[in-house]
Every structure is written in C-alpha cells, then in structure tokens.
PDB file of C-alpha atoms in Angstrom:
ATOM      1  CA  UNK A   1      39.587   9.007 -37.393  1.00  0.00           C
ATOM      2  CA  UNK A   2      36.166  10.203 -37.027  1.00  0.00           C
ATOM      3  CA  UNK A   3      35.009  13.083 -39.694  1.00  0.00           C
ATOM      4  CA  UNK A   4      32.156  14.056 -38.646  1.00  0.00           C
ATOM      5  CA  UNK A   5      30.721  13.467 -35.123  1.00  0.00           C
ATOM      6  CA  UNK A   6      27.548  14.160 -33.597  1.00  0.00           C
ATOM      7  CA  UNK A   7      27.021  13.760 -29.617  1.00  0.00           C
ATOM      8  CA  UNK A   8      24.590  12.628 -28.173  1.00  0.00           C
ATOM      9  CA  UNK A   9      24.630   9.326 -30.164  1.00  0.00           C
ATOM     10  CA  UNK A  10      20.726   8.893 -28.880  1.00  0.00           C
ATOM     11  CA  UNK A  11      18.600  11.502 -27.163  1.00  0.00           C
ATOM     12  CA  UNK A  12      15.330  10.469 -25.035  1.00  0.00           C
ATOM     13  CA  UNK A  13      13.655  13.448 -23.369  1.00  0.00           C
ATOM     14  CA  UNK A  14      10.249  14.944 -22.036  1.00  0.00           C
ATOM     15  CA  UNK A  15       7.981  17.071 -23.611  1.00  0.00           C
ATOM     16  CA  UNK A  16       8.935  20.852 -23.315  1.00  0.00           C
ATOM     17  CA  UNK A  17      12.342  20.252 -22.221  1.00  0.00           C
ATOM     18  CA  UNK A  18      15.944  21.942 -24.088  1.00  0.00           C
ATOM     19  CA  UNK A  19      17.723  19.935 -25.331  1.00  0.00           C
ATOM     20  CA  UNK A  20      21.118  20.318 -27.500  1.00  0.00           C
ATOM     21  CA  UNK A  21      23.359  18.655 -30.049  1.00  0.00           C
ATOM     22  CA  UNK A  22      26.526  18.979 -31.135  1.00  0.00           C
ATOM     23  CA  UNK A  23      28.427  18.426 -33.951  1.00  0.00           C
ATOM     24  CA  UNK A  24      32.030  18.439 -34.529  1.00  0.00           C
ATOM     25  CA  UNK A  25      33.938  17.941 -38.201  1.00  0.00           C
ATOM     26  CA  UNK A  26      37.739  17.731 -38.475  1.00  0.00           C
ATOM     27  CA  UNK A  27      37.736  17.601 -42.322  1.00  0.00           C
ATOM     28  CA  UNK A  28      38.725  21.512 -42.541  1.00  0.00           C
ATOM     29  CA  UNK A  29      35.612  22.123 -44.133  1.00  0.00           C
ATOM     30  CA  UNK A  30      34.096  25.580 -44.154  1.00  0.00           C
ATOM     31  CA  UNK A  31      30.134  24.629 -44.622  1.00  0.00           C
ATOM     32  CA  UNK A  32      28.007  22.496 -42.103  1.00  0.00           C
ATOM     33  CA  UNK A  33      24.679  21.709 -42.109  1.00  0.00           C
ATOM     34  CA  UNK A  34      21.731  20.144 -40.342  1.00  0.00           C
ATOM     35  CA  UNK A  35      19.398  17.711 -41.692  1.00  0.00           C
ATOM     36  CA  UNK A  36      16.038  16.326 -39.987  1.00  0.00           C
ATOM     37  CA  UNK A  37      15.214  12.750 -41.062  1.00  0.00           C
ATOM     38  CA  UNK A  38      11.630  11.860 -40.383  1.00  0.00           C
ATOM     39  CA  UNK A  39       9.762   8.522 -39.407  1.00  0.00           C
ATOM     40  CA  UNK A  40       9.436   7.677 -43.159  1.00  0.00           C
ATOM     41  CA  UNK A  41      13.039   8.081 -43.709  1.00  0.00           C
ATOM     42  CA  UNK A  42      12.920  11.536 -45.496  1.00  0.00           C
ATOM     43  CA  UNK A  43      15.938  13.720 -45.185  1.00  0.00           C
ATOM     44  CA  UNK A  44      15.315  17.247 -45.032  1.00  0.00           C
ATOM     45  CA  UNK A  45      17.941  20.390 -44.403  1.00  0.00           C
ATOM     46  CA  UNK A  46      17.402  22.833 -41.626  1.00  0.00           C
ATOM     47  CA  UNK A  47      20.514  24.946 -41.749  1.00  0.00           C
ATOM     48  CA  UNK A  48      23.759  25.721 -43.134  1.00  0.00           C
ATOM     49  CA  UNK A  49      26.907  27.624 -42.004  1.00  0.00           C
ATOM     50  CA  UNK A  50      29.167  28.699 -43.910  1.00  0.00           C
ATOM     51  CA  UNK A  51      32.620  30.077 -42.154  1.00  0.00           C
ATOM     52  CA  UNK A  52      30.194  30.544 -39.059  1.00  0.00           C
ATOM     53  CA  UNK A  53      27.529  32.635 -41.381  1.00  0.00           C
ATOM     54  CA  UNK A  54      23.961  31.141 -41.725  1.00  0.00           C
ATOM     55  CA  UNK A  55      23.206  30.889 -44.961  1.00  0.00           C
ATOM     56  CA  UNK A  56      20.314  28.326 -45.029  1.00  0.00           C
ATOM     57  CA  UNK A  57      17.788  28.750 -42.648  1.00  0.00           C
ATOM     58  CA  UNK A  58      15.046  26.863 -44.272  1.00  0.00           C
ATOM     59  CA  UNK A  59      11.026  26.830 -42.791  1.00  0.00           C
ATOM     60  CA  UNK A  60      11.719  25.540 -39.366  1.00  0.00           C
ATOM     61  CA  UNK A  61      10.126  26.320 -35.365  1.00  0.00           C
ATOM     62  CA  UNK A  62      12.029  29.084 -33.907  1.00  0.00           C
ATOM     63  CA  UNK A  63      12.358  26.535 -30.738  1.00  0.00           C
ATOM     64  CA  UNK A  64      15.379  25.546 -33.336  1.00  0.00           C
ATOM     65  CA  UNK A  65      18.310  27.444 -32.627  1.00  0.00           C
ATOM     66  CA  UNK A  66      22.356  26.319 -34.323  1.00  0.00           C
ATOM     67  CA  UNK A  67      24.999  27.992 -33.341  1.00  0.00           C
ATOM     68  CA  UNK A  68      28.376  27.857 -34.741  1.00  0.00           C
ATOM     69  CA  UNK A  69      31.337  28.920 -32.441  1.00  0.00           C
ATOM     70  CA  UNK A  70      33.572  28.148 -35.316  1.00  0.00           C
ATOM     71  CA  UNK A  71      34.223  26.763 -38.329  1.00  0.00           C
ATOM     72  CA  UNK A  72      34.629  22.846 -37.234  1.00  0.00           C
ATOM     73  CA  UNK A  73      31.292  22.905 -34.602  1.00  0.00           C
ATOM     74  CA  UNK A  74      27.547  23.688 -35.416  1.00  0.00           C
ATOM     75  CA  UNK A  75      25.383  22.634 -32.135  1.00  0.00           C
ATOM     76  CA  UNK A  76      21.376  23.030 -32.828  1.00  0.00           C
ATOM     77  CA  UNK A  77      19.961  23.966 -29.471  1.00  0.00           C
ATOM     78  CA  UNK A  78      16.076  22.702 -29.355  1.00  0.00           C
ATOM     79  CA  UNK A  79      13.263  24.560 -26.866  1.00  0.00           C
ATOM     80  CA  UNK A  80      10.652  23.734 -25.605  1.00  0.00           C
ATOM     81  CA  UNK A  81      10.089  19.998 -27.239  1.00  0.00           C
ATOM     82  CA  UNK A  82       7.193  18.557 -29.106  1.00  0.00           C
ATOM     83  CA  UNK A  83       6.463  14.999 -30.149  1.00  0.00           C
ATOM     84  CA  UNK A  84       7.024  15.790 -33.572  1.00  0.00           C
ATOM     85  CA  UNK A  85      10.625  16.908 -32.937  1.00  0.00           C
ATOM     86  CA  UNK A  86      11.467  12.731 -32.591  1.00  0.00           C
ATOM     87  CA  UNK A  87      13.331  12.333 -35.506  1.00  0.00           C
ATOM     88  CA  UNK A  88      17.106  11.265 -36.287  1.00  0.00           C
ATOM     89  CA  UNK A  89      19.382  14.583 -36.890  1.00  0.00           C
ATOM     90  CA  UNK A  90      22.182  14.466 -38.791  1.00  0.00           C
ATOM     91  CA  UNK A  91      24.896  16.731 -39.050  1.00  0.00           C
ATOM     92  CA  UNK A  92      27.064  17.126 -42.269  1.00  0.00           C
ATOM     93  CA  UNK A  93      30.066  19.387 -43.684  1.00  0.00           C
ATOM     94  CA  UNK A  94      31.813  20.264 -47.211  1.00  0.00           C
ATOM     95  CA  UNK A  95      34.928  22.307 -48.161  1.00  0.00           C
ATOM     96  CA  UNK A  96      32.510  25.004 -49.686  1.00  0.00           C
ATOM     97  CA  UNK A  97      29.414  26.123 -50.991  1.00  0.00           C
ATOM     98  CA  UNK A  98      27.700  26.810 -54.439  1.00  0.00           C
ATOM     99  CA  UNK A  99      28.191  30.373 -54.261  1.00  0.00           C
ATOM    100  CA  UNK A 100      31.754  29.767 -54.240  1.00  0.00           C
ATOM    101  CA  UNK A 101      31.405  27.964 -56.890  1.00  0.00           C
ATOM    102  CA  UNK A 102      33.017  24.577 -55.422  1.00  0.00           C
ATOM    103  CA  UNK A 103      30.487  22.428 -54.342  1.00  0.00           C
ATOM    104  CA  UNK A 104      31.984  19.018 -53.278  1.00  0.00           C
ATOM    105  CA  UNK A 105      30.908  16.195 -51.859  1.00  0.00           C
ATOM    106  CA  UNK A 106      29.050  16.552 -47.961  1.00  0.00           C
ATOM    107  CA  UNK A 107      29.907  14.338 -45.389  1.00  0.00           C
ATOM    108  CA  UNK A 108      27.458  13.190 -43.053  1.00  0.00           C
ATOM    109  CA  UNK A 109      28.036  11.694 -39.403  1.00  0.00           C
ATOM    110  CA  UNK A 110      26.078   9.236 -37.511  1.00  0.00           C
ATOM    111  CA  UNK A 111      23.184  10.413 -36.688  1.00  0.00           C
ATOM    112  CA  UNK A 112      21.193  11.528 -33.430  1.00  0.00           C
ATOM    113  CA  UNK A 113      18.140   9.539 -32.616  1.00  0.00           C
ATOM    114  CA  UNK A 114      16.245  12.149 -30.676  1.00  0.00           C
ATOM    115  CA  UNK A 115      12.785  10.487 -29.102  1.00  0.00           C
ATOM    116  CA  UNK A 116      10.109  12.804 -27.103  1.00  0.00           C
ATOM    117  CA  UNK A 117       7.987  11.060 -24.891  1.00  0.00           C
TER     118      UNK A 117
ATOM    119  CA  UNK B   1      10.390  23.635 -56.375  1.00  0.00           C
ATOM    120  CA  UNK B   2      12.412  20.699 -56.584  1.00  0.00           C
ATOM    121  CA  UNK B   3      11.221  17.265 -56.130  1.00  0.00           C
ATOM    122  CA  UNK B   4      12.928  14.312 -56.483  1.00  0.00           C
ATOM    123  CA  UNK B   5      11.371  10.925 -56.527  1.00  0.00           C
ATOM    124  CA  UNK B   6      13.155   7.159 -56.290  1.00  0.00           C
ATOM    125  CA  UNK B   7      11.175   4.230 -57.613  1.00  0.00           C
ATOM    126  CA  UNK B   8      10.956   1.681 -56.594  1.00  0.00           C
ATOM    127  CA  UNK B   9      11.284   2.150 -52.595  1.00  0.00           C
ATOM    128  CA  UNK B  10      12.560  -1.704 -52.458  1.00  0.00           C
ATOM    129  CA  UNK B  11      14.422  -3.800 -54.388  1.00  0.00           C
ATOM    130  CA  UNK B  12      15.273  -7.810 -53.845  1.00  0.00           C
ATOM    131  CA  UNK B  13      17.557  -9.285 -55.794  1.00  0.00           C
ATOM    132  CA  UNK B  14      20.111 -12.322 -55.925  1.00  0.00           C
ATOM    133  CA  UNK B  15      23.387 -12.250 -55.339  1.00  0.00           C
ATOM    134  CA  UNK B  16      25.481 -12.109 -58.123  1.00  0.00           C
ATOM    135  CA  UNK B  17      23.068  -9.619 -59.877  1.00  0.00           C
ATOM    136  CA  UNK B  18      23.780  -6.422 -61.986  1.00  0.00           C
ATOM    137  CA  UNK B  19      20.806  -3.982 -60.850  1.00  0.00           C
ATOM    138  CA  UNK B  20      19.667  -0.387 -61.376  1.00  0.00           C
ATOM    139  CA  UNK B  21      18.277   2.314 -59.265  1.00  0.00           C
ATOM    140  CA  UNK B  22      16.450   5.304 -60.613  1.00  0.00           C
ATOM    141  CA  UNK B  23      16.027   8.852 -59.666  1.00  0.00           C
ATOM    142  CA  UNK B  24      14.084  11.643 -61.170  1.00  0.00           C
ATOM    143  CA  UNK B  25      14.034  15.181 -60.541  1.00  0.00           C
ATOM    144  CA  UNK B  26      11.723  17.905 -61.977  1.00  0.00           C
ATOM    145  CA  UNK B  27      13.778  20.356 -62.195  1.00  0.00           C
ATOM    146  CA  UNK B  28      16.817  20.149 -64.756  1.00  0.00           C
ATOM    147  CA  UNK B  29      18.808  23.149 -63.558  1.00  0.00           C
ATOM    148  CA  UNK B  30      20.910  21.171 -61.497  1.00  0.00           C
ATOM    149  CA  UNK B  31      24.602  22.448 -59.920  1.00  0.00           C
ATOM    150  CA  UNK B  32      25.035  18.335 -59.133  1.00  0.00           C
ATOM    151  CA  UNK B  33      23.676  14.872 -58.073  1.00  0.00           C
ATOM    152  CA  UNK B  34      24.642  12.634 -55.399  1.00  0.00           C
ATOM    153  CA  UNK B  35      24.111   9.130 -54.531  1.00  0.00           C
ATOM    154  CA  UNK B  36      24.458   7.955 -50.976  1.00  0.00           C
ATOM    155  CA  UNK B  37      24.029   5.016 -48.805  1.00  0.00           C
ATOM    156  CA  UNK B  38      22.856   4.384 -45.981  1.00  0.00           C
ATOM    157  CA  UNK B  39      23.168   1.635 -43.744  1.00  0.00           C
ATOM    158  CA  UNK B  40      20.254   0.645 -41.004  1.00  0.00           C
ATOM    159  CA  UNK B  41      20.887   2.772 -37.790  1.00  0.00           C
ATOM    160  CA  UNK B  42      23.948   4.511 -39.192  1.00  0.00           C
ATOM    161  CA  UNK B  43      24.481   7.499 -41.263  1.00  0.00           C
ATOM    162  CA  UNK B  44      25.064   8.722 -45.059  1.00  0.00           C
ATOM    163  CA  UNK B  45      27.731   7.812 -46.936  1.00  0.00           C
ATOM    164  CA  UNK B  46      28.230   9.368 -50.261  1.00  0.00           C
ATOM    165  CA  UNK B  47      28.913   6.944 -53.159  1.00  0.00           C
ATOM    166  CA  UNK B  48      29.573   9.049 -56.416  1.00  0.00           C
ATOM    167  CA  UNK B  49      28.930  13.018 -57.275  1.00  0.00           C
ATOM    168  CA  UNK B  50      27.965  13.763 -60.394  1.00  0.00           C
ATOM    169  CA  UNK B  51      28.767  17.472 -61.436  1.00  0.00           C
ATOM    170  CA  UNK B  52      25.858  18.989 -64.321  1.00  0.00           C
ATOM    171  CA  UNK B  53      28.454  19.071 -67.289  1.00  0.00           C
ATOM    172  CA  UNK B  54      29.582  15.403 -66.340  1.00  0.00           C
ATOM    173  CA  UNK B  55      27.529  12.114 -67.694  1.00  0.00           C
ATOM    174  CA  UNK B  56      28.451   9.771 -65.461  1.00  0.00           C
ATOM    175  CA  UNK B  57      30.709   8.666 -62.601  1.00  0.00           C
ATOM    176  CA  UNK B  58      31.854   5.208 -61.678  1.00  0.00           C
ATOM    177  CA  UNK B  59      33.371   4.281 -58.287  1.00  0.00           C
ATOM    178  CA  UNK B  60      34.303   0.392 -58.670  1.00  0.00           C
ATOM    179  CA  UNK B  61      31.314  -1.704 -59.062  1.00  0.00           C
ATOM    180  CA  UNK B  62      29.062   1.189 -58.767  1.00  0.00           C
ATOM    181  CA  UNK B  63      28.306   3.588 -62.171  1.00  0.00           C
ATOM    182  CA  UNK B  64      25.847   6.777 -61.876  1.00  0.00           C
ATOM    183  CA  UNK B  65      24.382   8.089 -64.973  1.00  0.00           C
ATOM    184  CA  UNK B  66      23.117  11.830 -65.289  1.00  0.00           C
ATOM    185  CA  UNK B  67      20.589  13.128 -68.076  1.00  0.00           C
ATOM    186  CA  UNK B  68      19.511  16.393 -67.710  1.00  0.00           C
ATOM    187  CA  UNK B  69      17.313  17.067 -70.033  1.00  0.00           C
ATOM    188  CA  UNK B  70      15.272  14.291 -68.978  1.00  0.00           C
ATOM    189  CA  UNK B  71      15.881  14.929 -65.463  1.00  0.00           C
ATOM    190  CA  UNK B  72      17.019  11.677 -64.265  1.00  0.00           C
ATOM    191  CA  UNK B  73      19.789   9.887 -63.058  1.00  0.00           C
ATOM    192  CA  UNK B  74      20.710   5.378 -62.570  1.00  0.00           C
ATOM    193  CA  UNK B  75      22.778   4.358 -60.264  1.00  0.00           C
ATOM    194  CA  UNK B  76      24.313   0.816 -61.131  1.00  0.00           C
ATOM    195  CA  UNK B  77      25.587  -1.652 -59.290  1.00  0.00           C
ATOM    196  CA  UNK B  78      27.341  -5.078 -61.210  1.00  0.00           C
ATOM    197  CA  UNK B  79      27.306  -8.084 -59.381  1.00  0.00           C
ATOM    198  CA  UNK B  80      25.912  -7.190 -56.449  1.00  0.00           C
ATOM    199  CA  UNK B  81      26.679  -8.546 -53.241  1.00  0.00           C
ATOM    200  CA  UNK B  82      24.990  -9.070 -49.354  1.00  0.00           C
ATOM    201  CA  UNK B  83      26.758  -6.256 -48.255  1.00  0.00           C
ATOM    202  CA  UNK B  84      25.286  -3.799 -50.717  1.00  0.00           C
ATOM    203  CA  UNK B  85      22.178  -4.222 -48.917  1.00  0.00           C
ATOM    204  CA  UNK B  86      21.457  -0.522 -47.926  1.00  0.00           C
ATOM    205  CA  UNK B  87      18.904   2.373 -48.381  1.00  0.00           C
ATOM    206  CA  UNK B  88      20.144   4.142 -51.672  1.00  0.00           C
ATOM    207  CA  UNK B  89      19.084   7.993 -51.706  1.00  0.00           C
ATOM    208  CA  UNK B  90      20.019  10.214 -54.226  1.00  0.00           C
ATOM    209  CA  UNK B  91      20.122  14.219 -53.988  1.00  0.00           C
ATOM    210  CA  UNK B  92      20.095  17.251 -55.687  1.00  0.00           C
ATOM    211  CA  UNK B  93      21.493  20.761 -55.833  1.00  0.00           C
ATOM    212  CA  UNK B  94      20.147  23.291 -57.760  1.00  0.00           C
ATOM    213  CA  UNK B  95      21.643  26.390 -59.081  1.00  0.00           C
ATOM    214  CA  UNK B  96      21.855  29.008 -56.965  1.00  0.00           C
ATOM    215  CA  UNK B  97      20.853  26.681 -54.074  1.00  0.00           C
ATOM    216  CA  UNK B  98      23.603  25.509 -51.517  1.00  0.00           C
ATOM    217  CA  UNK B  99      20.913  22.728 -50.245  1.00  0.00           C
ATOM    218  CA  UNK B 100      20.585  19.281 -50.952  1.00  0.00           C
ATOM    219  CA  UNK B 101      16.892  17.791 -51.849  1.00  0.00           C
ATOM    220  CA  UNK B 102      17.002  14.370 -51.070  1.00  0.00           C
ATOM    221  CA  UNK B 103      14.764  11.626 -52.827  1.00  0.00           C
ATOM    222  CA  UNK B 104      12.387   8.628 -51.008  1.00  0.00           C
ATOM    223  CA  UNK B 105      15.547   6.322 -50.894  1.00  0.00           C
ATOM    224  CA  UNK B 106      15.438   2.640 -52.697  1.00  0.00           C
ATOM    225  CA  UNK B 107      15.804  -0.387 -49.806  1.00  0.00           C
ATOM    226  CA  UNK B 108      17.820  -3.047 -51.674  1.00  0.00           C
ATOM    227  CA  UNK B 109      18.270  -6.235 -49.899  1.00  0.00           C
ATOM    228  CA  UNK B 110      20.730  -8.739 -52.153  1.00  0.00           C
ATOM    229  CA  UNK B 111      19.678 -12.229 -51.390  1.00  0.00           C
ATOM    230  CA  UNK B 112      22.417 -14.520 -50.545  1.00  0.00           C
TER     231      UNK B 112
END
C-alpha cells in the first residue's frame, strides 16, 4: 500500500510549457507539503497545506501554483517553465503541524524527476 | 536563519563497522530533528525523530543523539551492512516553524 504517491514518476518537457504534478497520501494526514531537491541534492520546502489552508508559502516564482482539493491531494501546477525548474519534487504529508502542537514524523513519496530542455 | 550542515558529505567504510554521522544546526530552538534516508533514485525515508526534550532515539541498529545546547545531533549505525549504503540527511524544525531545513546529506557506501 502506497502512502504517499506522486504522478508523474518522471517529467521531460519544453521550455515555457505547464506542466502539473500530483500528489496523493492515504495516511489520513492533515498537512502536505512540497519540497524542491536541486542538482546538488539539497532539499528545500515550497509549500504546505494544512486541512487545504496554505500555510507555508516560502520564496518561490509565482509560475508555482499548489492546489489542494482536499485533504489527501496537493497538485503544484508549474507555468511557463525555465531550465532551472529541472529538479526532483517531492511531495510529503504528516498528521499535523507545529501549531497544533503535534508535529510527527513526514512522509515523503518517490519523487518527480522533472527535466526542461 | 537556520542552517544545518552534515560533515562529512561521504563516508566509506567496511562492512561490519559501527560508524557515526554528524549534524549541526545553528540554531538551538528546535521543535525536533529528523534523520532520513535516502536511497539513489528513490525518495525519503525517515529513520528516527527526535522530539527537543528527548536525548536520543534508537530504531534497531540505528541510535540518534540530540544536544541542544551545542546544537548538534549523531546518528549511529552498529555493524553496518551493504544495504545501509544510502544518502543520510538530517532536518530540523524550529519553533514556531512548521518547515523542515534539511542538511547537505552524508553518502555512506559500506564496503562489502
């Protein structure tokens, strides 16, 4: 049983295209996030939802969009993109968040290797 | 702003070996700690969580160590094996911070 799961597994696209990706956790979990890993392997968060409600939106393009339709999906939409957007996403979820005082472990799933060309 | 460094970035060793993998942080007002692996082409998997009041955590083979004050944190592994080869990362959370700030990562590669 998959816990978290991120489609597409591997993304190759052309400059300027939109592109999305979605993530899907089954855990029950009520916070999901995005992370960017770069070429030297350095994980970095984007966003975090919590129950649907952003609640990290750190210094990122606005050609970045998530969206959460509920609590078990956060898809990150991507305009117009660059070279520098090649990078492996990762999606990730946890029961709750610090300001509920119950931070727990996050799970992370697979990965999306996005490439521009 | 929190940064959090792993030294070194790779790490040989026999098999059979008890090793230890260090991570720093500069600031001590930490909510927790993390370690996670992470295998070559594949994604995180989270190894031991170490909550601010707690000292350590030990999962098996695998024992994480947390000092505050000195902001840093070990993450050992006794007699390590060729499937423990892995990128090791460790992360952060600060107080009043939902995020996690990751560190460099440690390659280990156990030699059979």
């Amino acid at each position: 049983d998959t816990a978290v799961s991120q489609t597409p597994k591997y993304l190759v696209t052309q400059m300027g295209n939109d592109k999305s990706i979605k993530c899907e956790q089954n855990l029950g979990h009520d916070t999901m996030y995005w992370y960017k890993q770069d070429s030297k392997k350095f994980l970095k968060i984007m966003f975090s939802y919590n129950n649907k409600e952003l609640i990290i939106n750190e210094t990122v393009p606005n050609r970045f969009s998530p969206k959460s339709p509920d609590k078990a999906h956060l898809n990150l939409h991507i305009n117009s993109l660059e070279l520098g957007d090649s990078a492996v996403y990762f999606c990730a979820s946890s029961q709750a968040f610090w300001g509920q005082r119950t931070q727990e472990t996050q799970y992370f799933g697979p990965g999306t290797r996005l490439l521009v060309l | 702003k929190q940064e959090v460094t792993q030294i070194p970035a790779a790490l040989s060793v026999p098999e059979g070996e008890n090793l230890v993998l260090n991570c720093s942080f500069t600031d001590s007002a930490i909510y927790n700690l993390q370690w996670f692996r992470q295998d070559p082409g594949k994604g995180l998997t989270s190894l031991l969580l170490i909550q601010s009041s707690q000292r350590e955590q030990t999962s098996g083979r695998l024992n994480a160590s947390l000092d505050k004050s000195s902001g840093r944190s070990t993450l050992y592994i006794a007699a390590s094996q060729p499937g423990d080869s892995a990128t090791y990362l460790c992360a952060v959370v600060l107080f009043g911070n939902e995020k996690l700030t990751f560190g460099t990562g440690t390659r280990l590669t156990i030699i059979p």
